[in-house]
CSV table of C-alpha atoms in Angstrom, one decimal:
chain,number,residue,atom,x,y,z
G,1,MET,CA,-39.9,-28.6,90.3
G,2,ARG,CA,-38.9,-26.4,87.4
G,3,ARG,CA,-40.5,-23.0,87.1
G,4,LEU,CA,-41.1,-20.5,84.4
G,5,PHE,CA,-41.8,-16.8,85.1
G,6,ILE,CA,-44.2,-15.3,82.6
G,7,ASP,CA,-44.8,-11.6,82.0
G,8,GLU,CA,-48.6,-11.8,82.0
G,9,CYS,CA,-51.4,-13.0,84.3
G,10,LEU,CA,-52.3,-16.6,84.5
G,11,SER,CA,-55.2,-17.8,82.4
G,12,GLU,CA,-56.8,-21.1,81.3
G,13,ASP,CA,-54.8,-21.4,78.1
G,14,ILE,CA,-51.3,-19.9,77.8
G,15,THR,CA,-49.2,-19.5,74.7
G,16,ILE,CA,-45.5,-19.0,75.4
G,17,LYS,CA,-43.4,-17.5,72.6
G,18,GLY,CA,-39.9,-15.9,72.2
G,19,ASP,CA,-37.1,-16.4,74.7
G,20,ASP,CA,-39.4,-18.0,77.3
G,21,ALA,CA,-40.4,-20.6,74.7
G,22,LYS,CA,-36.8,-21.2,73.8
G,23,HIS,CA,-35.9,-21.7,77.4
G,24,LEU,CA,-38.8,-24.2,77.8
G,25,LEU,CA,-37.9,-26.1,74.6
G,26,TYR,CA,-34.2,-26.2,74.7
G,27,ALA,CA,-33.0,-25.7,78.3
G,28,MET,CA,-35.9,-27.3,80.2
G,29,ARG,CA,-36.6,-29.7,77.3
G,30,VAL,CA,-40.4,-29.8,77.8
G,31,ARG,CA,-42.5,-32.2,75.8
G,32,PRO,CA,-46.3,-32.6,75.4
G,33,GLU,CA,-48.0,-34.0,78.4
G,34,GLN,CA,-45.3,-32.7,80.7
G,35,VAL,CA,-46.4,-30.8,83.8
G,36,PHE,CA,-44.4,-27.9,85.3
G,37,THR,CA,-44.8,-24.8,87.4
G,38,ILE,CA,-45.4,-21.3,86.1
G,39,VAL,CA,-45.1,-18.0,88.1
G,40,ASP,CA,-47.0,-15.1,86.7
G,41,LYS,CA,-46.2,-11.4,86.9
G,42,GLU,CA,-48.2,-11.1,90.2
G,43,SER,CA,-46.2,-14.0,91.7
G,44,LYS,CA,-49.2,-16.3,91.5
G,45,VAL,CA,-48.0,-19.9,91.0
G,46,ALA,CA,-49.7,-22.7,89.1
G,47,GLN,CA,-49.1,-26.1,87.6
G,48,ALA,CA,-49.6,-26.2,83.8
G,49,LYS,CA,-49.5,-29.0,81.3
G,50,VAL,CA,-47.8,-28.8,77.9
G,51,ILE,CA,-50.4,-29.3,75.2
G,52,SER,CA,-48.2,-28.8,72.1
G,53,CYS,CA,-44.8,-27.6,71.1
G,54,THR,CA,-43.5,-26.1,67.8
G,55,SER,CA,-40.0,-25.0,67.2
G,56,ASP,CA,-40.7,-21.6,68.8
G,57,THR,CA,-44.0,-21.8,70.8
G,58,VAL,CA,-45.3,-23.8,73.7
G,59,GLN,CA,-49.0,-24.2,74.3
G,60,LEU,CA,-50.0,-24.7,78.0
G,61,LYS,CA,-53.1,-25.5,79.8
G,62,LEU,CA,-53.5,-24.4,83.4
G,63,LEU,CA,-54.1,-27.3,85.7
G,64,GLN,CA,-54.3,-25.8,89.2
G,65,TYR,CA,-53.1,-22.9,91.3
G,66,ILE,CA,-50.6,-23.7,93.9
G,67,GLU,CA,-51.1,-21.9,97.2
G,68,ASP,CA,-48.0,-22.9,99.1
G,69,ALA,CA,-45.4,-22.3,96.5
G,70,ASP,CA,-42.7,-20.6,98.6
G,71,THR,CA,-39.2,-21.5,97.5
G,72,GLU,CA,-37.7,-18.9,99.8
G,73,ALA,CA,-35.3,-19.8,102.5
G,74,PRO,CA,-36.5,-19.4,106.1
G,75,ILE,CA,-33.5,-17.1,106.8
G,76,GLU,CA,-32.2,-13.9,105.2
G,77,VAL,CA,-28.6,-13.8,103.9
G,78,VAL,CA,-27.0,-10.6,102.6
G,79,VAL,CA,-23.9,-11.1,100.5
G,80,ALA,CA,-21.6,-8.1,101.0
G,81,GLN,CA,-19.0,-8.5,98.3
G,82,CYS,CA,-16.0,-6.2,97.9
G,83,LEU,CA,-15.7,-5.3,94.3
G,84,PRO,CA,-13.7,-8.1,92.5
G,85,LYS,CA,-11.9,-7.7,89.2
G,86,GLY,CA,-13.4,-8.2,85.7
G,87,ASP,CA,-16.9,-9.7,85.5
G,88,LYS,CA,-16.7,-11.7,88.6
G,89,MET,CA,-19.4,-9.6,90.3
G,90,GLU,CA,-21.8,-10.7,87.6
G,91,PHE,CA,-21.0,-14.3,88.4
G,92,ILE,CA,-21.4,-13.7,92.2
G,93,VAL,CA,-24.7,-12.0,91.8
G,94,GLN,CA,-26.1,-14.8,89.6
G,95,LYS,CA,-25.0,-17.6,92.0
G,96,ALA,CA,-26.1,-15.6,95.1
G,97,VAL,CA,-29.6,-15.4,93.7
G,98,GLU,CA,-29.7,-19.1,92.8
G,99,LEU,CA,-28.5,-20.1,96.3
G,100,GLY,CA,-31.2,-17.9,98.0
G,101,ALA,CA,-29.5,-14.7,99.0
G,102,SER,CA,-31.9,-11.9,100.0
G,103,SER,CA,-29.7,-9.2,98.6
G,104,VAL,CA,-26.2,-8.4,97.4
G,105,VAL,CA,-24.3,-5.4,98.5
G,106,PRO,CA,-21.2,-4.4,96.5
G,107,VAL,CA,-18.6,-2.8,98.8
G,108,VAL,CA,-15.5,-0.7,98.1
G,109,SER,CA,-12.6,-1.6,100.3
G,110,ARG,CA,-8.9,-0.7,100.4
G,111,HIS,CA,-7.6,-3.4,98.1
G,112,CYS,CA,-10.4,-3.2,95.5
G,113,VAL,CA,-8.7,-2.7,92.1
G,114,VAL,CA,-11.7,-1.5,90.2
G,115,LYS,CA,-12.8,2.1,90.7
G,116,TYR,CA,-16.1,3.5,89.5
G,117,ASP,CA,-17.2,7.1,89.3
G,118,ASP,CA,-20.8,7.9,90.4
G,119,LYS,CA,-22.3,7.4,86.9
G,120,LYS,CA,-20.5,4.1,86.4
G,121,LYS,CA,-21.6,3.0,89.9
G,122,LEU,CA,-25.2,3.4,89.0
G,123,ALA,CA,-24.7,1.7,85.6
G,124,ARG,CA,-23.0,-1.3,87.3
G,125,GLN,CA,-25.8,-1.6,89.9
G,126,GLN,CA,-28.4,-1.6,87.2
G,127,LYS,CA,-26.5,-4.2,85.2
G,128,TRP,CA,-26.1,-6.5,88.2
G,129,GLN,CA,-29.8,-6.0,89.1
G,130,LYS,CA,-30.6,-7.2,85.6
G,131,ILE,CA,-28.5,-10.3,86.1
G,132,ALA,CA,-30.2,-10.9,89.4
G,133,ASP,CA,-33.6,-10.6,87.7
G,134,GLU,CA,-32.7,-13.1,85.0
G,135,ALA,CA,-31.4,-15.6,87.6
G,136,VAL,CA,-34.6,-15.3,89.5
G,137,LYS,CA,-36.5,-16.5,86.5
G,138,GLN,CA,-34.3,-19.4,86.0
G,139,CYS,CA,-34.1,-20.7,89.6
G,140,GLY,CA,-37.7,-20.7,90.7
G,141,ARG,CA,-37.6,-18.0,93.4
G,142,THR,CA,-40.8,-16.1,94.3
G,143,ILE,CA,-39.1,-12.9,95.5
G,144,LYS,CA,-36.6,-10.9,93.5
G,145,PRO,CA,-33.4,-10.1,95.5
G,146,THR,CA,-32.0,-6.6,95.1
G,147,VAL,CA,-28.5,-5.6,94.2
G,148,GLU,CA,-27.9,-2.6,96.5
G,149,ALA,CA,-26.0,0.6,95.6
G,150,ILE,CA,-22.2,0.3,96.0
G,151,VAL,CA,-21.2,1.4,99.5
G,152,SER,CA,-17.9,2.0,101.4
G,153,LEU,CA,-16.7,-0.6,103.9
G,154,GLU,CA,-17.2,2.1,106.6
G,155,GLN,CA,-20.8,2.6,105.6
G,156,LEU,CA,-21.5,-1.1,105.5
G,157,ALA,CA,-20.1,-1.5,109.0
G,158,LYS,CA,-22.7,1.0,110.2
G,159,ASP,CA,-25.6,-0.6,108.4
G,160,TYR,CA,-27.2,-4.0,109.1
G,161,ALA,CA,-26.6,-3.8,112.8
G,162,ASP,CA,-29.5,-6.2,113.5
G,163,TYR,CA,-27.8,-8.9,111.4
G,164,THR,CA,-25.4,-11.6,112.5
G,165,ARG,CA,-22.4,-10.5,110.5
G,166,PHE,CA,-19.3,-12.4,109.5
G,167,ILE,CA,-16.2,-11.2,107.8
G,168,CYS,CA,-14.3,-13.9,106.0
G,169,TYR,CA,-10.7,-13.2,106.8
G,170,GLU,CA,-7.9,-15.4,105.5
G,171,ALA,CA,-5.6,-14.6,108.4
G,172,GLU,CA,-8.1,-15.5,111.0
G,173,ASP,CA,-6.7,-18.5,112.9
G,174,GLU,CA,-8.9,-18.7,116.0
G,175,GLN,CA,-12.5,-18.5,115.0
G,176,SER,CA,-13.9,-21.1,112.6
G,177,PHE,CA,-17.0,-20.3,110.5
G,178,LYS,CA,-18.5,-23.6,111.5
G,179,GLU,CA,-18.2,-23.0,115.2
G,180,MET,CA,-19.4,-19.4,115.0
G,181,LEU,CA,-22.3,-20.3,112.8
G,182,GLN,CA,-23.5,-23.2,114.8
G,183,SER,CA,-23.5,-21.1,118.0
G,184,ALA,CA,-25.4,-18.3,116.2
G,185,ASP,CA,-29.2,-18.0,116.6
G,186,SER,CA,-30.6,-15.6,114.1
G,187,LYS,CA,-32.8,-15.4,111.1
G,188,LYS,CA,-30.7,-12.6,109.5
G,189,TYR,CA,-27.1,-13.1,108.4
G,190,LEU,CA,-24.6,-11.0,106.5
G,191,ILE,CA,-21.4,-12.4,105.0
G,192,LEU,CA,-18.6,-10.0,104.0
G,193,ILE,CA,-16.1,-11.2,101.5
G,194,GLY,CA,-12.9,-9.3,100.5
G,195,PRO,CA,-11.6,-8.5,97.0
G,196,GLU,CA,-8.7,-10.4,95.5
G,197,GLY,CA,-6.1,-8.6,97.6
G,198,GLY,CA,-7.9,-9.5,100.9
G,199,PHE,CA,-8.7,-7.1,103.7
G,200,ALA,CA,-6.2,-4.7,105.4
G,201,PRO,CA,-5.9,-5.5,109.1
G,202,GLU,CA,-7.4,-2.1,110.0
G,203,GLU,CA,-10.5,-3.0,107.9
G,204,VAL,CA,-10.9,-6.2,109.8
G,205,GLN,CA,-10.6,-4.3,113.1
G,206,LEU,CA,-13.2,-1.7,111.9
G,207,CYS,CA,-15.6,-4.5,111.2
G,208,LYS,CA,-14.9,-6.3,114.5
G,209,ASP,CA,-15.5,-3.0,116.4
G,210,ALA,CA,-18.8,-2.7,114.6
G,211,GLY,CA,-19.9,-6.2,115.8
G,212,PHE,CA,-18.7,-8.5,112.9
G,213,LYS,CA,-17.3,-11.9,113.8
G,214,SER,CA,-14.0,-12.6,111.9
G,215,ILE,CA,-14.0,-16.1,110.7
G,216,SER,CA,-11.8,-18.6,108.9
G,217,MET,CA,-13.2,-20.6,105.9
G,218,GLY,CA,-10.4,-23.2,106.3
G,219,LYS,CA,-6.9,-24.2,105.2
G,220,ARG,CA,-7.2,-23.7,101.5
G,221,ILE,CA,-7.1,-20.3,99.8
G,222,LEU,CA,-10.3,-19.5,98.0
G,223,ARG,CA,-10.7,-16.9,95.3
G,224,ALA,CA,-13.0,-14.0,96.1
G,225,GLU,CA,-15.9,-15.5,94.1
G,226,THR,CA,-15.4,-19.0,95.4
G,227,ALA,CA,-15.3,-17.7,99.0
G,228,SER,CA,-18.5,-15.8,98.4
G,229,ILE,CA,-20.5,-18.8,97.0
G,230,ALA,CA,-19.0,-21.2,99.5
G,231,ALA,CA,-19.9,-18.9,102.5
G,232,LEU,CA,-23.4,-18.4,101.2
G,233,THR,CA,-23.8,-22.2,100.6
G,234,ILE,CA,-22.6,-22.9,104.1
G,235,VAL,CA,-25.0,-20.4,105.8
G,236,MET,CA,-27.9,-21.7,103.7
G,237,TYR,CA,-27.0,-25.3,104.5
G,238,GLU,CA,-26.4,-24.8,108.3
G,239,LYS,CA,-29.2,-22.3,109.0
G,240,GLY,CA,-31.4,-22.3,105.9
G,241,ASP,CA,-32.9,-24.8,103.6
G,242,LEU,CA,-30.1,-25.8,101.2
G,243,GLY,CA,-29.7,-29.6,101.1
G,244,GLY,CA,-33.3,-30.1,102.3
G,245,ILE,CA,-36.3,-31.4,100.4
G,246,TYR,CA,-38.9,-29.3,98.8
W,1,MET,CA,-1.7,-18.4,104.9
W,2,ARG,CA,-1.0,-17.7,101.2
W,3,ARG,CA,1.2,-20.0,99.3
W,4,LEU,CA,3.3,-19.9,96.3
W,5,PHE,CA,4.3,-23.0,94.3
W,6,ILE,CA,7.8,-22.7,92.8
W,7,ASP,CA,9.2,-24.8,90.0
W,8,GLU,CA,12.5,-25.4,91.7
W,9,CYS,CA,13.9,-26.8,94.9
W,10,LEU,CA,14.0,-24.7,98.0
W,11,SER,CA,17.2,-22.9,98.8
W,12,GLU,CA,18.5,-20.2,101.2
W,13,ASP,CA,17.9,-17.3,98.8
W,14,ILE,CA,15.2,-17.5,96.2
W,15,THR,CA,14.6,-15.1,93.3
W,16,ILE,CA,11.1,-15.2,91.9
W,17,LYS,CA,10.6,-13.9,88.3
W,18,GLY,CA,8.0,-14.0,85.6
W,19,ASP,CA,4.4,-14.9,86.2
W,20,ASP,CA,5.1,-16.1,89.7
W,21,ALA,CA,6.6,-12.7,90.6
W,22,LYS,CA,3.6,-10.9,89.0
W,23,HIS,CA,1.3,-13.1,91.1
W,24,LEU,CA,3.2,-12.2,94.2
W,25,LEU,CA,3.4,-8.5,93.5
W,26,TYR,CA,0.0,-7.8,92.0
W,27,ALA,CA,-2.4,-10.5,93.3
W,28,MET,CA,-0.9,-11.3,96.7
W,29,ARG,CA,0.5,-7.7,97.0
W,30,VAL,CA,3.6,-8.8,98.9
W,31,ARG,CA,5.9,-6.1,100.3
W,32,PRO,CA,9.4,-6.3,101.9
W,33,GLU,CA,9.5,-7.9,105.3
W,34,GLN,CA,6.3,-9.9,104.7
W,35,VAL,CA,6.4,-13.6,105.4
W,36,PHE,CA,4.6,-16.2,103.4
W,37,THR,CA,4.6,-19.8,102.5
W,38,ILE,CA,6.3,-21.4,99.5
W,39,VAL,CA,5.9,-24.9,98.2
W,40,ASP,CA,8.7,-26.3,96.0
W,41,LYS,CA,8.5,-28.8,93.2
W,42,GLU,CA,9.0,-31.7,95.6
W,43,SER,CA,6.0,-30.4,97.8
W,44,LYS,CA,8.4,-29.3,100.5
W,45,VAL,CA,6.9,-26.3,102.3
W,46,ALA,CA,8.7,-23.4,104.0
W,47,GLN,CA,8.2,-20.0,105.3
W,48,ALA,CA,10.0,-17.2,103.4
W,49,LYS,CA,10.5,-13.5,104.0
W,50,VAL,CA,10.4,-10.9,101.2
W,51,ILE,CA,13.7,-9.1,101.1
W,52,SER,CA,13.1,-6.8,98.2
W,53,CYS,CA,10.7,-6.3,95.3
W,54,THR,CA,11.2,-4.7,91.9
W,55,SER,CA,8.4,-4.3,89.3
W,56,ASP,CA,9.1,-7.9,88.1
W,57,THR,CA,11.1,-9.8,90.6
W,58,VAL,CA,10.8,-10.7,94.3
W,59,GLN,CA,13.8,-11.7,96.4
W,60,LEU,CA,13.1,-14.1,99.2
W,61,LYS,CA,15.0,-15.5,102.2
W,62,LEU,CA,14.1,-18.9,103.5
W,63,LEU,CA,13.2,-18.7,107.2
W,64,GLN,CA,12.2,-22.3,108.1
W,65,TYR,CA,10.9,-25.5,106.7
W,66,ILE,CA,7.3,-26.4,107.8
W,67,GLU,CA,6.8,-30.0,108.6
W,68,ASP,CA,3.1,-30.1,109.1
W,69,ALA,CA,1.9,-28.2,106.1
W,70,ASP,CA,-1.0,-30.3,105.0
W,71,THR,CA,-3.8,-28.3,103.5
W,72,GLU,CA,-5.7,-31.3,102.3
W,73,ALA,CA,-9.1,-32.3,103.6
W,74,PRO,CA,-9.4,-35.3,105.8
W,75,ILE,CA,-11.9,-36.8,103.3
W,76,GLU,CA,-11.8,-37.6,99.6
W,77,VAL,CA,-14.5,-36.1,97.4
W,78,VAL,CA,-14.8,-36.9,93.7
W,79,VAL,CA,-16.8,-34.5,91.6
W,80,ALA,CA,-18.5,-36.4,88.8
W,81,GLN,CA,-19.9,-33.8,86.5
W,82,CYS,CA,-22.0,-34.5,83.4
W,83,LEU,CA,-20.6,-32.4,80.6
W,84,PRO,CA,-22.2,-28.9,80.7
W,85,LYS,CA,-22.4,-26.5,77.9
W,86,GLY,CA,-19.8,-23.9,76.9
W,87,ASP,CA,-16.8,-23.4,79.2
W,88,LYS,CA,-18.6,-24.3,82.4
W,89,MET,CA,-16.5,-27.4,82.9
W,90,GLU,CA,-13.4,-25.2,83.2
W,91,PHE,CA,-15.1,-23.2,85.9
W,92,ILE,CA,-16.2,-26.3,87.7
W,93,VAL,CA,-12.7,-27.8,87.6
W,94,GLN,CA,-11.2,-24.6,89.0
W,95,LYS,CA,-13.6,-24.3,91.8
W,96,ALA,CA,-13.5,-28.0,92.7
W,97,VAL,CA,-9.7,-27.8,93.1
W,98,GLU,CA,-10.0,-24.7,95.4
W,99,LEU,CA,-12.7,-26.3,97.5
W,100,GLY,CA,-10.6,-29.5,98.0
W,101,ALA,CA,-11.9,-32.1,95.6
W,102,SER,CA,-9.6,-35.1,95.2
W,103,SER,CA,-10.5,-35.5,91.5
W,104,VAL,CA,-13.0,-34.5,88.8
W,105,VAL,CA,-14.6,-37.0,86.5
W,106,PRO,CA,-16.3,-35.7,83.4
W,107,VAL,CA,-19.3,-37.8,82.5
W,108,VAL,CA,-21.4,-38.3,79.4
W,109,SER,CA,-25.1,-38.6,80.1
W,110,ARG,CA,-28.3,-38.7,78.0
W,111,HIS,CA,-29.0,-34.9,78.2
W,112,CYS,CA,-25.5,-33.7,77.6
W,113,VAL,CA,-25.5,-31.3,74.6
W,114,VAL,CA,-21.8,-31.3,73.9
W,115,LYS,CA,-20.4,-34.3,72.0
W,116,TYR,CA,-16.7,-35.0,71.7
W,117,ASP,CA,-14.9,-37.5,69.5
W,118,ASP,CA,-12.0,-39.4,71.0
W,119,LYS,CA,-9.4,-36.9,69.9
W,120,LYS,CA,-11.4,-34.0,71.3
W,121,LYS,CA,-12.0,-35.9,74.5
W,122,LEU,CA,-8.3,-36.2,75.2
W,123,ALA,CA,-7.7,-32.6,74.3
W,124,ARG,CA,-10.4,-31.5,76.7
W,125,GLN,CA,-9.1,-33.7,79.5
W,126,GLN,CA,-5.7,-32.2,79.1
W,127,LYS,CA,-7.1,-28.6,79.0
W,128,TRP,CA,-9.0,-29.2,82.2
W,129,GLN,CA,-6.0,-30.8,83.9
W,130,LYS,CA,-4.0,-27.7,83.1
W,131,ILE,CA,-6.7,-25.6,84.7
W,132,ALA,CA,-6.6,-27.8,87.7
W,133,ASP,CA,-2.9,-27.5,87.9
W,134,GLU,CA,-3.1,-23.7,87.8
W,135,ALA,CA,-5.8,-23.7,90.5
W,136,VAL,CA,-3.6,-25.8,92.7
W,137,LYS,CA,-0.9,-23.2,92.6
W,138,GLN,CA,-3.2,-20.5,93.6
W,139,CYS,CA,-5.1,-22.1,96.4
W,140,GLY,CA,-2.3,-23.7,98.5
W,141,ARG,CA,-3.0,-27.4,98.1
W,142,THR,CA,-0.2,-29.9,98.5
W,143,ILE,CA,-1.5,-32.6,96.2
W,144,LYS,CA,-2.6,-32.0,92.6
W,145,PRO,CA,-6.1,-33.3,91.9
W,146,THR,CA,-6.6,-35.2,88.6
W,147,VAL,CA,-9.1,-34.6,85.9
W,148,GLU,CA,-10.0,-38.1,84.8
W,149,ALA,CA,-10.8,-39.2,81.3
W,150,ILE,CA,-14.4,-38.7,80.2
W,151,VAL,CA,-16.6,-41.7,81.0
W,152,SER,CA,-20.1,-42.8,80.3
W,153,LEU,CA,-22.7,-42.7,83.0
W,154,GLU,CA,-22.9,-46.5,82.8
W,155,GLN,CA,-19.1,-46.8,83.4
W,156,LEU,CA,-19.2,-44.3,86.3
W,157,ALA,CA,-21.9,-46.3,88.0
W,158,LYS,CA,-19.6,-49.4,87.9
W,159,ASP,CA,-16.6,-47.6,89.3
W,160,TYR,CA,-16.1,-46.0,92.7
W,161,ALA,CA,-18.0,-48.8,94.4
W,162,ASP,CA,-16.2,-48.2,97.7
W,163,TYR,CA,-17.3,-44.5,97.8
W,164,THR,CA,-20.4,-43.1,99.4
W,165,ARG,CA,-22.1,-41.9,96.2
W,166,PHE,CA,-24.8,-39.2,95.8
W,167,ILE,CA,-26.7,-38.3,92.7
W,168,CYS,CA,-28.1,-34.7,92.8
W,169,TYR,CA,-31.6,-35.2,91.3
W,170,GLU,CA,-33.9,-32.3,91.0
W,171,ALA,CA,-37.1,-34.4,91.1
W,172,GLU,CA,-36.0,-36.2,94.3
W,173,ASP,CA,-38.6,-35.3,96.9
W,174,GLU,CA,-38.0,-37.8,99.7
W,175,GLN,CA,-34.3,-37.9,100.6
W,176,SER,CA,-32.5,-34.6,101.5
W,177,PHE,CA,-28.8,-34.2,101.0
W,178,LYS,CA,-28.4,-33.0,104.6
W,179,GLU,CA,-30.1,-36.1,106.1
W,180,MET,CA,-28.3,-38.5,103.9
W,181,LEU,CA,-24.9,-36.9,104.5
W,182,GLN,CA,-25.3,-36.6,108.2
W,183,SER,CA,-26.1,-40.3,108.5
W,184,ALA,CA,-23.1,-41.3,106.3
W,185,ASP,CA,-19.9,-42.5,107.8
W,186,SER,CA,-17.2,-42.5,105.2
W,187,LYS,CA,-14.0,-40.9,104.2
W,188,LYS,CA,-14.7,-41.2,100.5
W,189,TYR,CA,-17.5,-39.4,98.7
W,190,LEU,CA,-18.6,-39.0,95.2
W,191,ILE,CA,-21.2,-36.5,94.0
W,192,LEU,CA,-22.8,-36.8,90.6
W,193,ILE,CA,-24.3,-33.7,89.0
W,194,GLY,CA,-26.3,-33.6,85.8
W,195,PRO,CA,-26.0,-31.5,82.7
W,196,GLU,CA,-28.3,-28.5,82.1
W,197,GLY,CA,-31.2,-30.8,81.0
W,198,GLY,CA,-31.0,-32.9,84.1
W,199,PHE,CA,-31.0,-36.7,84.4
W,200,ALA,CA,-33.4,-39.0,82.6
W,201,PRO,CA,-35.4,-41.1,85.2
W,202,GLU,CA,-33.7,-44.3,83.8
W,203,GLU,CA,-30.3,-42.8,84.5
W,204,VAL,CA,-31.3,-42.1,88.1
W,205,GLN,CA,-32.6,-45.7,88.4
W,206,LEU,CA,-29.3,-47.0,87.0
W,207,CYS,CA,-27.3,-45.1,89.6
W,208,LYS,CA,-29.6,-46.1,92.4
W,209,ASP,CA,-29.3,-49.8,91.4
W,210,ALA,CA,-25.5,-49.3,91.5
W,211,GLY,CA,-25.7,-48.0,95.1
W,212,PHE,CA,-26.0,-44.2,94.7
W,213,LYS,CA,-28.3,-42.3,97.0
W,214,SER,CA,-30.6,-39.9,95.1
W,215,ILE,CA,-30.7,-36.6,97.0
W,216,SER,CA,-32.4,-33.2,96.8
W,217,MET,CA,-30.4,-30.0,97.2
W,218,GLY,CA,-33.5,-28.0,98.1
W,219,LYS,CA,-36.4,-26.0,96.7
W,220,ARG,CA,-34.5,-23.7,94.4
W,221,ILE,CA,-33.3,-24.8,91.0
W,222,LEU,CA,-29.5,-24.6,90.7
W,223,ARG,CA,-27.6,-24.4,87.4
W,224,ALA,CA,-25.3,-27.3,86.8
W,225,GLU,CA,-22.2,-25.5,87.8
W,226,THR,CA,-23.8,-24.0,90.9
W,227,ALA,CA,-25.1,-27.4,92.0
W,228,SER,CA,-21.6,-28.8,91.6
W,229,ILE,CA,-19.9,-26.2,93.7
W,230,ALA,CA,-22.7,-26.1,96.3
W,231,ALA,CA,-22.7,-29.9,96.7
W,232,LEU,CA,-18.9,-30.0,97.1
W,233,THR,CA,-19.0,-27.2,99.6
W,234,ILE,CA,-21.7,-29.0,101.6
W,235,VAL,CA,-19.7,-32.3,101.7
W,236,MET,CA,-16.5,-30.4,102.6
W,237,TYR,CA,-18.3,-28.5,105.3
W,238,GLU,CA,-20.3,-31.4,106.8
W,239,LYS,CA,-17.6,-34.1,106.6
W,240,GLY,CA,-14.4,-32.3,105.7
W,241,ASP,CA,-12.5,-29.2,106.8
W,242,LEU,CA,-14.3,-26.3,105.1
W,243,GLY,CA,-15.3,-23.6,107.5
W,244,GLY,CA,-12.7,-24.8,110.0
W,245,ILE,CA,-9.5,-23.1,111.1
W,246,TYR,CA,-6.1,-23.9,109.8
């Protein structure tokens, strides 16, 4: 079911204008008589029917409130992503939100090419959070995942000690992700993905010492952003709700 | 193991220049004494050691040929993607190749916004094929997946009759992808993903009549390109080799 987040409280008759109307009209292609789901600014969810459309407004009538509207996964997955080049982090944040991540943690590791000073770090975090917020609107989630502050790999290894943590390591040739995941029994996962240059062996050791499991994603080499999305998809499919019915 | 495709035949001493050298030096960060895998223009695979690096050349010594160098999945997965907006198809092609798809079929369906004339169709196909070829180099595959000519949904429904075919349909509320996939027993899969506006109910019916299984990806709404990557990841994880060791 498609969802629209609105910046007001639900009422009997709702007029949608501006960008939200455009999204409804041109991306969701709503037409009179169609019924869909709206989420208000207090996360209340309801079904609404389209009464009329113009080129820039959509008039809705509230049909009923929906009590059990949870689209959240039954597990938490934190995506810890070492800073990739260019605008790839934006892409990763957007996809992580769609796929149900609980948060994204940008990480600085040895082979990260991009370097940010403190001011830039904050600006990036805010930009990524904005992308996450926009993705939330689009994909029908009822909680807004956070993009955390950029941390060092050393710091990340100390945090999240109560999570089942995996480091995707391309040189791992003993432990498969599938095997490790299927034998895990947890509601909280963290996946750590390297930058383009991969991890230094000492970094992998640091993570292992902290309790991470080093895992192989398979025979083919995945780009940083592909590894990130694929690893999240796999955890959500194996342990969460991806590929299920709603 | 990282791989480099070279446009010549393997020999005892190999000098890498140009873009390939840059890729080795700056993306793969090779250093003297490091060992990695090269694939020559005849798909022969060997291990090679870095002898020396300058800012734009890498000198290699061939160590040994590798017989069993197959990085291909044990299953075939065709990604049939209804034309999405903008440059999303390029992205989908790139990721599909990395994740192990056997081919990508661009499809025209009712809600596709982009329209191409015959000349443009051919130009697009060639462009996408080029992107696929580049992705092959990067990700260590030993076969080059093809990007097929753009077909209509009607045509697609007639082809690939010997594949286990799934249509990802957001309004499907009975059949989950996980259940359908786990009960399938095939080496050949096709996943069909809609454009931004989704499928028309008649299109879903057409596909079902042709033997497709309509499946739900879950509660959250995925963008076209996210659905495509996630569906491929799921098939490769459940039935192929993704998440395994190499």
